[in-house]
Amino acid sequence: MKNANKKYNIVTFGCQMNKADSERMAGVLEKMGFEAESDPNLADLVLYNTCTIRDNAEQKVYSYLGRQAKRKHKQPDLTLVVAGCVAQQEGEQLLRRVPELDLVMGPQHANRLEDLLQQVFDGSQVVATEPIHIIEDITKPRRDSSVTAWVNIIYGCNERCSYCVVPNVRGVEQSRTPEAIKAEMTELGRQGYKEITLLGQNIDAYGRDLPGSTPEGRHKHTLTDLLYYVHDIPGIDRLRFSTSHPRYFTERLIKACKELPNVCEHFHIPFQSGDNEILKAMKRGYTHEKYRRIIETIREYMPDASITADAIAGFPGETEEQFEHTLQLIEDMGFDLVNTAAYSPRPATPAALWDNQLSESIKSDRLQRLNRLVTVTAEARSRRYLGREVEVLVEAQNIKDPTQVLGRTRSNRLTFFPGKIEELIGKTVKVKITEIRAFSITGELQK
Ligand code: SAH
Ligand code: SF4
Ligand code: F3S
């Protein structure tokens, strides 16, 4: 084969979309004859799939890149690729900053990697950041897990949250057809995968760019319709989806989750702030009252459902009182997990230009207070598992304690228990919980 004996290494930053893109790009490289190499310093091709959601994510990329750029001076046939969201944001400027780069490619171009590399091997330095219609994936991703898999259902985001770079770097919404999604899922079921997470930055927007509407005037293809269409794929025991947007979240979706046995009782619904003025400035399109109603409705249908979210501390202009509204929401809702971050001004986003930015010390103080509360509430939620028998889908060995395996409950709690991975991988087993921590639980296998 053409690239035989050549080795590649992919370093992935950022969210599940990037992880899914990396798996597809790894699939392309392997189809081209490259072999995976875990040490970037031994690879012939190094690809950074980058994230720019906050400044520290972006800066991390530059420090990694610097090291490889140096190596290229000694090893000129090294191929250096920057993909993902920093690539899209910086484009040509990245080449000026790091002239050693061979290829700069935005997320919409992930499926075109072979084409683009061909141009590189023909002697060009390539920048691929123009918006394109994402072509259906024809190569098989090289997936990290053999048990759980991601399936993109909608790319991009049409929201304009005032702090967020995602619409700039991921482009406009592009939904895949229900048929293409089902075909990919069916193939995963055939290959022995047990769990699939459907992915979208705003997954509730699924289908609004596809043609067709119902007699009641709603879009023909909604996320709810899709769940009814793909919930019973042979072999796929568990179905998840992420990320939900409170603005578009419907009761119909909650009903579908309750009704369809394979759809897990876990919802990831970021609220970002518990204060209505801040939510308005963020352009989120809902109030904290609406958010609370969504969670209450979920709990009416599925009292044990787990709810996770994202929140931002120190948005421009946030007062102490407004921040306390966020703390209050967390106390009242009882989240299983909240991903938190201090606000970070991002290029080409409205909020970054406002003159009411908070100091780093206020932001980091609020972030710490937020994290303390999140740990306490997560631990309180973990406590409900103590003494209970839960269903765990076993995914891997526990690297820190090889006598244990790890998996997740349907509610997505990370669970450890003693066992042999060779016997248990991919199996759904009953585990009695004997020990809890804020973000994980431990138990014993039940026969
Ligand atoms: N599409 C998802 C979130 C995608 S980004 C949604 O709408 O909720 C993931 C998380 O990063 C966001 O939920 C937000 O909490 C955080 N985030 C995004 N931009 C940020 C910024 N400029 N500063 C700090 N956190 C940010
Ligand atoms: Fe960003 Fe808002 Fe889109 Fe989420 S919904 S990706 S926060 S713009
Ligand atoms: Fe980061 Fe891009 Fe995801 S900015 S969070 S990798 S969409």
mmCIF file of C-alpha atoms and ligand atoms in Angstrom, residues 13-19 49-54 57 84-86 107 165-166 169-170 201, ligand 3:
data_model
loop_
_atom_site.group_PDB
_atom_site.id
_atom_site.type_symbol
_atom_site.label_atom_id
_atom_site.label_comp_id
_atom_site.label_asym_id
_atom_site.label_seq_id
_atom_site.Cartn_x
_atom_site.Cartn_y
_atom_site.Cartn_z
ATOM 1 C CA PHE A 13 -9.016 18.521 22.193
ATOM 2 C CA GLY A 14 -12.546 19.699 22.962
ATOM 3 C CA CYS A 15 -15.985 18.182 22.776
ATOM 4 C CA GLN A 16 -17.571 14.946 21.570
ATOM 5 C CA MET A 17 -17.989 16.398 18.068
ATOM 6 C CA ASN A 18 -14.231 16.666 17.804
ATOM 7 C CA LYS A 19 -13.792 13.158 19.169
ATOM 8 C CA ASN A 49 -7.879 18.315 16.215
ATOM 9 C CA THR A 50 -8.336 21.555 18.079
ATOM 10 C CA CYS A 51 -10.825 23.400 20.306
ATOM 11 C CA THR A 52 -11.250 27.144 20.835
ATOM 12 C CA ILE A 53 -14.239 27.267 23.165
ATOM 13 C CA ARG A 54 -12.120 29.075 25.790
ATOM 14 C CA ALA A 57 -8.090 25.440 25.124
ATOM 15 C CA GLY A 84 -10.942 21.482 14.082
ATOM 16 C CA CYS A 85 -12.098 24.736 15.563
ATOM 17 C CA VAL A 86 -8.820 26.676 15.988
ATOM 18 C CA PRO A 107 -14.343 20.836 11.000
ATOM 19 C CA VAL A 165 -17.529 30.702 19.036
ATOM 20 C CA VAL A 166 -19.218 27.505 17.926
ATOM 21 C CA VAL A 169 -16.263 27.664 13.646
ATOM 22 C CA ARG A 170 -18.811 24.920 13.002
ATOM 23 C CA GLN A 201 -24.405 21.109 19.342
HETATM 24 FE FE1 F3S B 3 -14.390 23.132 21.157
HETATM 25 FE FE2 F3S B 3 -15.164 23.187 18.687
HETATM 26 FE FE3 F3S B 3 -16.291 21.495 20.372
HETATM 27 S S1 F3S B 3 -14.660 24.935 19.899
HETATM 28 S S2 F3S B 3 -16.156 22.553 22.322
HETATM 29 S S3 F3S B 3 -14.181 21.469 19.730
HETATM 30 S S4 F3S B 3 -17.287 22.605 18.725
#
